[in-house]
Coordinates of C-alpha atoms in Angstrom, one line a residue:
X10 CA 17.3 -52.6 7.3
X11 CA 14.1 -50.7 7.3
X12 CA 11.4 -52.6 8.8
X13 CA 8.5 -50.9 7.1
X14 CA 8.8 -49.9 3.6
X15 CA 6.1 -49.6 0.9
X16 CA 6.6 -49.5 -2.8
X17 CA 4.7 -48.1 -5.9
X18 CA 4.6 -50.2 -9.1
X19 CA 4.3 -49.4 -12.7
X20 CA 4.6 -50.7 -16.3
X21 CA 4.4 -49.5 -19.8
X22 CA 1.9 -50.3 -22.5
X23 CA 4.8 -52.0 -24.5
X24 CA 5.1 -54.5 -21.7
X25 CA 1.8 -56.2 -22.8
X26 CA 3.4 -57.4 -26.1
X27 CA 2.4 -59.5 -29.0
X28 CA 5.2 -62.1 -29.2
X29 CA 6.8 -60.7 -32.4
X30 CA 10.6 -60.8 -32.7
X31 CA 13.2 -60.4 -35.4
X32 CA 12.8 -64.1 -36.3
X33 CA 9.0 -64.5 -36.5
X34 CA 5.7 -62.7 -36.6
X35 CA 3.4 -61.9 -33.5
X36 CA 1.6 -64.8 -31.8
X37 CA -1.1 -62.9 -29.9
X38 CA -3.7 -60.2 -30.8
X39 CA -2.9 -56.6 -29.8
X40 CA -4.8 -55.1 -26.9
X41 CA -6.1 -51.6 -26.8
X42 CA -4.7 -49.0 -24.7
X43 CA -7.9 -48.7 -22.6
X44 CA -7.7 -52.5 -22.0
X45 CA -4.1 -52.0 -20.7
X46 CA -5.0 -49.1 -18.5
X47 CA -7.9 -51.1 -17.0
X48 CA -5.8 -54.2 -16.4
X49 CA -3.0 -52.1 -14.7
X50 CA -5.2 -51.0 -12.0
X51 CA -6.8 -54.5 -11.6
X52 CA -3.3 -56.1 -11.1
X53 CA -2.5 -53.5 -8.2
X54 CA -0.2 -51.2 -10.1
X55 CA -0.1 -47.4 -9.5
X56 CA 1.3 -45.8 -12.5
X57 CA 2.2 -46.2 -16.2
X58 CA 5.3 -45.4 -18.2
X59 CA 4.9 -43.7 -21.5
X60 CA 7.0 -43.0 -24.6
X61 CA 5.9 -39.7 -26.3
X62 CA 4.0 -41.6 -28.9
X63 CA 2.2 -43.8 -26.5
X64 CA 0.7 -40.7 -25.0
X65 CA 0.2 -39.2 -28.5
X66 CA 0.0 -41.7 -31.2
X67 CA 1.5 -40.7 -34.6
X68 CA 3.0 -37.8 -32.9
X69 CA 5.4 -36.7 -35.9
X70 CA 2.2 -36.1 -38.0
X71 CA 0.5 -33.8 -35.5
X72 CA 0.6 -30.1 -34.8
X73 CA 1.7 -28.7 -31.4
X74 CA -1.9 -27.9 -30.8
X75 CA -3.2 -31.3 -31.6
X76 CA -0.3 -32.9 -29.4
X77 CA -1.3 -30.7 -26.4
X78 CA -5.0 -31.5 -26.9
X79 CA -4.6 -35.3 -27.0
X80 CA -2.1 -35.1 -23.9
X81 CA -4.7 -33.4 -22.0
X82 CA -7.3 -35.8 -22.9
X83 CA -4.9 -38.6 -21.7
X84 CA -4.3 -36.8 -18.5
X85 CA -8.1 -36.8 -17.7
X86 CA -8.3 -40.6 -18.4
X87 CA -5.4 -41.2 -16.1
X88 CA -7.1 -39.1 -13.4
X89 CA -10.2 -40.7 -13.8
X90 CA -8.7 -44.2 -13.5
X91 CA -6.5 -43.1 -10.5
X92 CA -3.3 -43.8 -12.3
X93 CA -0.3 -41.6 -12.4
X94 CA 2.3 -41.0 -15.2
X95 CA 5.6 -42.2 -14.0
X96 CA 7.8 -40.8 -16.8
X97 CA 7.7 -40.0 -20.4
X98 CA 10.5 -40.9 -22.9
X99 CA 11.0 -39.6 -26.4
X100 CA 10.9 -42.8 -28.7
X101 CA 13.7 -41.6 -31.1
X102 CA 14.9 -45.1 -32.3
X103 CA 11.7 -45.7 -34.7
X104 CA 12.0 -42.5 -36.9
X105 CA 13.6 -42.6 -40.3
X106 CA 15.5 -39.4 -39.1
X107 CA 17.4 -41.4 -36.5
X108 CA 18.9 -44.1 -38.7
X109 CA 22.5 -42.9 -38.0
X110 CA 21.6 -41.8 -34.4
X111 CA 19.5 -38.9 -32.9
X112 CA 21.5 -36.5 -30.9
X113 CA 24.8 -37.9 -32.3
X114 CA 23.7 -38.2 -36.0
X115 CA 26.2 -36.9 -38.6
X116 CA 23.4 -35.0 -40.2
X117 CA 22.5 -31.7 -38.4
X118 CA 18.9 -31.9 -39.6
X119 CA 18.4 -35.3 -37.9
X120 CA 20.0 -33.9 -34.7
X121 CA 17.5 -30.9 -34.8
X122 CA 14.7 -33.4 -35.1
X123 CA 15.8 -35.4 -32.3
X124 CA 16.1 -32.4 -29.9
X125 CA 12.7 -30.9 -31.1
X126 CA 10.9 -34.1 -30.4
X127 CA 12.5 -34.4 -27.1
X128 CA 11.3 -30.9 -26.2
X129 CA 7.9 -31.9 -27.2
X130 CA 8.2 -34.9 -24.9
X131 CA 9.0 -32.6 -22.0
X132 CA 5.8 -30.5 -22.8
X133 CA 3.6 -33.8 -22.8
X134 CA 5.2 -34.8 -19.5
X135 CA 4.3 -31.5 -18.0
X136 CA 0.7 -32.1 -19.2
X137 CA 0.6 -35.5 -17.6
X138 CA 1.9 -34.4 -14.3
X139 CA 5.5 -35.7 -14.4
X140 CA 8.9 -34.0 -14.5
X141 CA 10.8 -37.2 -15.2
X142 CA 12.1 -37.5 -18.7
X143 CA 13.8 -40.9 -19.4
X144 CA 16.5 -41.0 -22.2
X145 CA 17.3 -44.5 -23.6
X146 CA 20.1 -43.3 -26.0
X147 CA 19.4 -46.4 -28.3
X148 CA 21.0 -45.3 -31.5
X149 CA 23.6 -42.9 -29.9
X150 CA 26.6 -45.0 -31.1
X151 CA 28.0 -46.6 -34.1
X152 CA 28.3 -49.8 -36.0
X153 CA 31.8 -48.8 -36.9
X154 CA 34.2 -46.5 -35.1
X155 CA 35.6 -44.7 -38.0
X156 CA 32.1 -43.3 -38.7
X157 CA 31.9 -40.9 -35.9
X158 CA 34.1 -39.2 -33.2
X159 CA 33.5 -40.3 -29.9
X160 CA 34.5 -37.0 -28.3
X161 CA 32.3 -35.0 -30.7
X162 CA 29.5 -37.3 -30.0
X163 CA 29.8 -36.7 -26.2
X164 CA 29.8 -33.0 -26.9
X165 CA 26.7 -33.3 -29.0
X166 CA 24.9 -35.4 -26.2
X167 CA 25.8 -32.6 -23.7
X168 CA 24.4 -30.0 -26.2
X169 CA 21.2 -31.8 -26.6
X170 CA 20.8 -32.4 -22.8
X171 CA 21.4 -28.7 -22.2
X172 CA 18.7 -27.7 -24.5
X173 CA 16.3 -29.9 -22.8
X174 CA 17.3 -28.7 -19.4
X175 CA 16.8 -25.0 -20.6
X176 CA 13.4 -25.8 -22.0
X177 CA 11.9 -26.5 -18.6
X178 CA 13.6 -25.5 -15.3
X179 CA 11.7 -28.3 -13.6
X180 CA 12.4 -31.1 -15.9
X181 CA 14.7 -34.0 -14.6
X182 CA 16.5 -36.1 -17.3
X183 CA 17.2 -39.8 -16.3
X184 CA 19.5 -41.6 -18.7
X185 CA 19.0 -45.2 -19.2
X186 CA 22.1 -46.8 -20.2
X187 CA 22.7 -49.9 -22.3
X188 CA 25.9 -51.3 -23.6
X189 CA 24.8 -52.5 -26.9
X190 CA 21.7 -53.3 -29.0
X191 CA 20.6 -51.9 -31.2
X192 CA 23.9 -50.3 -31.9
X193 CA 27.1 -52.4 -32.0
X194 CA 28.5 -50.0 -29.1
X195 CA 26.8 -47.3 -27.2
X196 CA 28.4 -44.0 -26.2
X197 CA 26.8 -44.2 -22.7
X198 CA 26.9 -47.9 -21.9
X199 CA 26.8 -47.9 -18.1
X200 CA 25.6 -45.9 -14.9
X201 CA 29.1 -44.6 -14.4
X202 CA 29.2 -43.1 -18.0
X203 CA 25.5 -41.6 -17.3
X204 CA 26.8 -39.9 -14.2
X205 CA 30.0 -38.6 -15.7
X206 CA 28.4 -37.0 -18.7
X207 CA 25.8 -35.3 -16.3
X208 CA 28.7 -33.3 -14.9
X209 CA 29.2 -31.6 -18.1
X210 CA 25.8 -30.3 -18.5
X211 CA 24.3 -26.9 -17.5
X212 CA 22.6 -28.4 -14.4
X213 CA 23.9 -31.7 -13.1
X214 CA 21.6 -31.7 -10.4
X215 CA 18.6 -32.3 -12.7
X216 CA 20.6 -35.3 -14.5
X217 CA 20.0 -38.8 -12.9
X218 CA 19.8 -42.3 -14.0
X219 CA 17.4 -45.2 -14.6
X220 CA 18.9 -48.7 -14.0
X221 CA 17.5 -51.7 -15.9
X222 CA 18.6 -55.2 -14.6
X223 CA 19.0 -56.6 -18.1
X224 CA 21.1 -53.8 -19.2
X225 CA 23.5 -54.2 -16.4
X226 CA 23.9 -58.0 -17.2
X227 CA 24.6 -57.3 -20.7
X228 CA 27.4 -55.1 -19.8
X229 CA 28.8 -57.9 -17.6
X230 CA 27.9 -56.0 -14.4
X231 CA 26.0 -56.9 -11.2
X232 CA 22.6 -55.1 -11.0
X233 CA 22.8 -54.9 -7.1
X234 CA 26.1 -53.0 -7.3
X235 CA 24.9 -50.7 -10.0
X236 CA 21.9 -49.9 -7.9
X237 CA 24.2 -49.2 -4.9
X238 CA 26.6 -47.1 -7.0
X239 CA 23.8 -44.9 -8.3
X240 CA 22.1 -44.5 -4.9
X241 CA 25.3 -43.5 -3.3
X242 CA 25.1 -40.3 -5.6
X243 CA 21.4 -40.0 -4.8
X244 CA 20.8 -40.3 -8.6
X245 CA 18.6 -43.5 -9.0
X246 CA 15.4 -42.0 -10.0
X247 CA 13.7 -44.8 -11.7
X248 CA 14.2 -48.7 -12.0
X249 CA 13.3 -51.3 -14.5
X250 CA 13.4 -54.7 -13.0
X251 CA 13.5 -57.9 -15.2
X252 CA 15.9 -60.7 -15.9
X253 CA 18.4 -61.8 -18.4
X254 CA 19.9 -65.2 -19.3
X255 CA 23.5 -64.1 -19.9
X256 CA 25.0 -61.9 -22.6
X257 CA 22.3 -62.6 -25.2
X258 CA 19.9 -60.1 -26.7
X259 CA 17.8 -58.0 -24.3
X260 CA 15.5 -60.6 -23.1
X261 CA 13.1 -58.6 -20.6
X262 CA 12.3 -62.0 -18.8
X263 CA 10.1 -61.8 -15.5
X264 CA 11.9 -60.4 -12.5
X265 CA 13.7 -63.3 -10.7
X266 CA 13.0 -65.7 -13.4
X267 CA 16.8 -66.6 -14.2
X268 CA 18.7 -65.5 -11.3
X269 CA 16.5 -65.6 -8.0
X270 CA 19.7 -64.8 -5.7
X271 CA 20.6 -61.8 -8.0
X272 CA 17.0 -60.6 -7.6
X273 CA 17.2 -61.0 -3.8
X274 CA 20.3 -58.9 -3.8
X275 CA 18.7 -56.2 -5.8
X276 CA 15.7 -56.0 -3.5
X277 CA 18.2 -56.1 -0.5
X278 CA 20.0 -52.9 -1.7
X279 CA 16.6 -51.2 -2.5
X280 CA 15.6 -51.8 1.1
X281 CA 18.8 -50.8 2.6
X282 CA 19.0 -47.5 0.8
X283 CA 15.3 -46.5 1.1
X284 CA 14.4 -46.6 -2.4
X285 CA 10.9 -45.3 -3.1
X286 CA 10.8 -43.1 -0.2
X287 CA 11.2 -40.0 -2.3
X288 CA 8.4 -41.1 -4.5
X289 CA 10.4 -43.4 -7.1
X290 CA 8.5 -46.2 -8.6
X291 CA 9.5 -49.8 -9.1
X292 CA 8.8 -50.5 -12.8
X293 CA 8.8 -53.9 -14.4
X294 CA 10.1 -53.7 -18.0
X295 CA 9.2 -57.3 -18.7
X296 CA 7.6 -59.1 -21.7
X297 CA 5.5 -62.4 -21.9
X298 CA 7.4 -65.1 -23.6
X299 CA 6.5 -65.7 -27.3
X300 CA 4.9 -68.8 -26.6
X301 CA 2.4 -67.3 -24.0
X302 CA -1.3 -67.7 -24.8
X303 CA -3.6 -64.7 -25.0
X304 CA -5.3 -65.7 -21.7
X305 CA -2.0 -65.7 -19.8
X306 CA -0.7 -62.4 -21.2
X307 CA -0.8 -60.6 -18.0
X308 CA 1.0 -63.3 -15.9
X309 CA 4.6 -62.0 -16.4
X310 CA 3.6 -58.7 -14.8
X311 CA 1.7 -60.3 -12.0
X312 CA 4.5 -62.8 -11.3
X313 CA 7.3 -60.0 -11.2
X314 CA 5.3 -58.0 -8.7
X315 CA 4.6 -61.1 -6.6
X316 CA 8.4 -62.2 -6.8
X317 CA 9.5 -58.8 -5.7
X318 CA 7.1 -58.7 -2.6
X319 CA 8.1 -62.1 -1.7
X320 CA 11.7 -61.1 -2.0
X321 CA 10.9 -58.1 0.3
X322 CA 9.9 -60.5 2.9
X323 CA 12.9 -62.7 2.4
X324 CA 15.1 -59.6 3.0
X325 CA 13.2 -58.7 6.1
X326 CA 13.7 -62.2 7.6
X327 CA 17.3 -62.4 6.6
X328 CA 19.5 -62.8 10.0
X329 CA 21.6 -59.7 9.5
X330 CA 23.3 -60.2 12.9
X331 CA 24.3 -63.8 12.0
X332 CA 25.5 -62.6 8.6
X333 CA 27.5 -59.9 10.1
X334 CA 29.3 -62.3 12.5
X335 CA 30.2 -64.6 9.5
X336 CA 31.5 -61.4 7.8
X337 CA 33.6 -60.4 10.8
X338 CA 35.2 -63.9 10.8
X339 CA 35.7 -63.9 7.1
X340 CA 33.7 -67.2 7.0
X341 CA 32.2 -66.5 3.5
X342 CA 31.7 -70.1 2.8
X343 CA 29.1 -70.4 5.8
X344 CA 27.6 -67.0 4.6
X345 CA 27.2 -68.3 1.0
X346 CA 25.3 -71.4 2.3
X347 CA 23.3 -69.2 4.6
X348 CA 22.0 -67.1 1.9
X349 CA 21.2 -70.3 -0.3
X350 CA 19.3 -71.9 2.6
X351 CA 17.4 -68.8 3.3
X352 CA 16.3 -68.5 -0.4
X353 CA 15.5 -72.2 -0.3
X354 CA 13.2 -71.7 2.8

């Protein structure tokens, strides 16, 4: 294990949410973007994640000139605050044009809209100083299988990715897979699917992945194994850490909140593989509980970062020599208890 390894941390404006859910209204007042930017720095974070319309609100109503102007204004605010832009993602799932999907819509006008908005996202990212474009393929799936051809949908996804790669030779596309929600079934549900479809594009070297803990759990997979898998290909370009209580809706709980041992193993593989040494960030895609009071609205972010750093210490103090001896002797019962007692302190 590396003995000395530092990490850079980030979150997005949406991670300071107001508590609304499909079953009830908001429970806290909204905070301004400037307030979120200020608190990000105060909490010891280094960068902010953006959707295209976080960077340029009401983006669909604005001209290319206005989008460029507002993106440049944001770039100045970030630089003045000493904050980097980690990535920019097109928020395609809010638009009326993407009700039946974006890149895989059955309507060619809607597919055209999704691609054009994605190209604008790349332009915004360039202005903000990042070449990382994250693609959460939220509505790229179906509610019923008879509505679309899976093979044709894969071809349409490749066509969209190719147009983005051609738009800017420096852009890197990181697919963030999720098995379900909001769609019944997604076309690219896992990291394996993301890395496979990348091989069909015009430039697979500029295709990578973003792993989110909860999304792995929703697919019935172990996040630590998924991280190891992506890093074995050199394709883990970003990371959303959170937690998840089983195969429910995407909960975005604080990191380590539900499964501390799972969180330990995620940090362990990050340490083992040297995540962050090429400039990658540790991002926390977490939300306050709906019951959280306004004065505690940042605790989930601070707690996630504190848990991560404590687990880095736990990984560093884990007796690897003893663990390897138990493994060699196939004494997995003792290894199991060793991990438990190590986490219990």
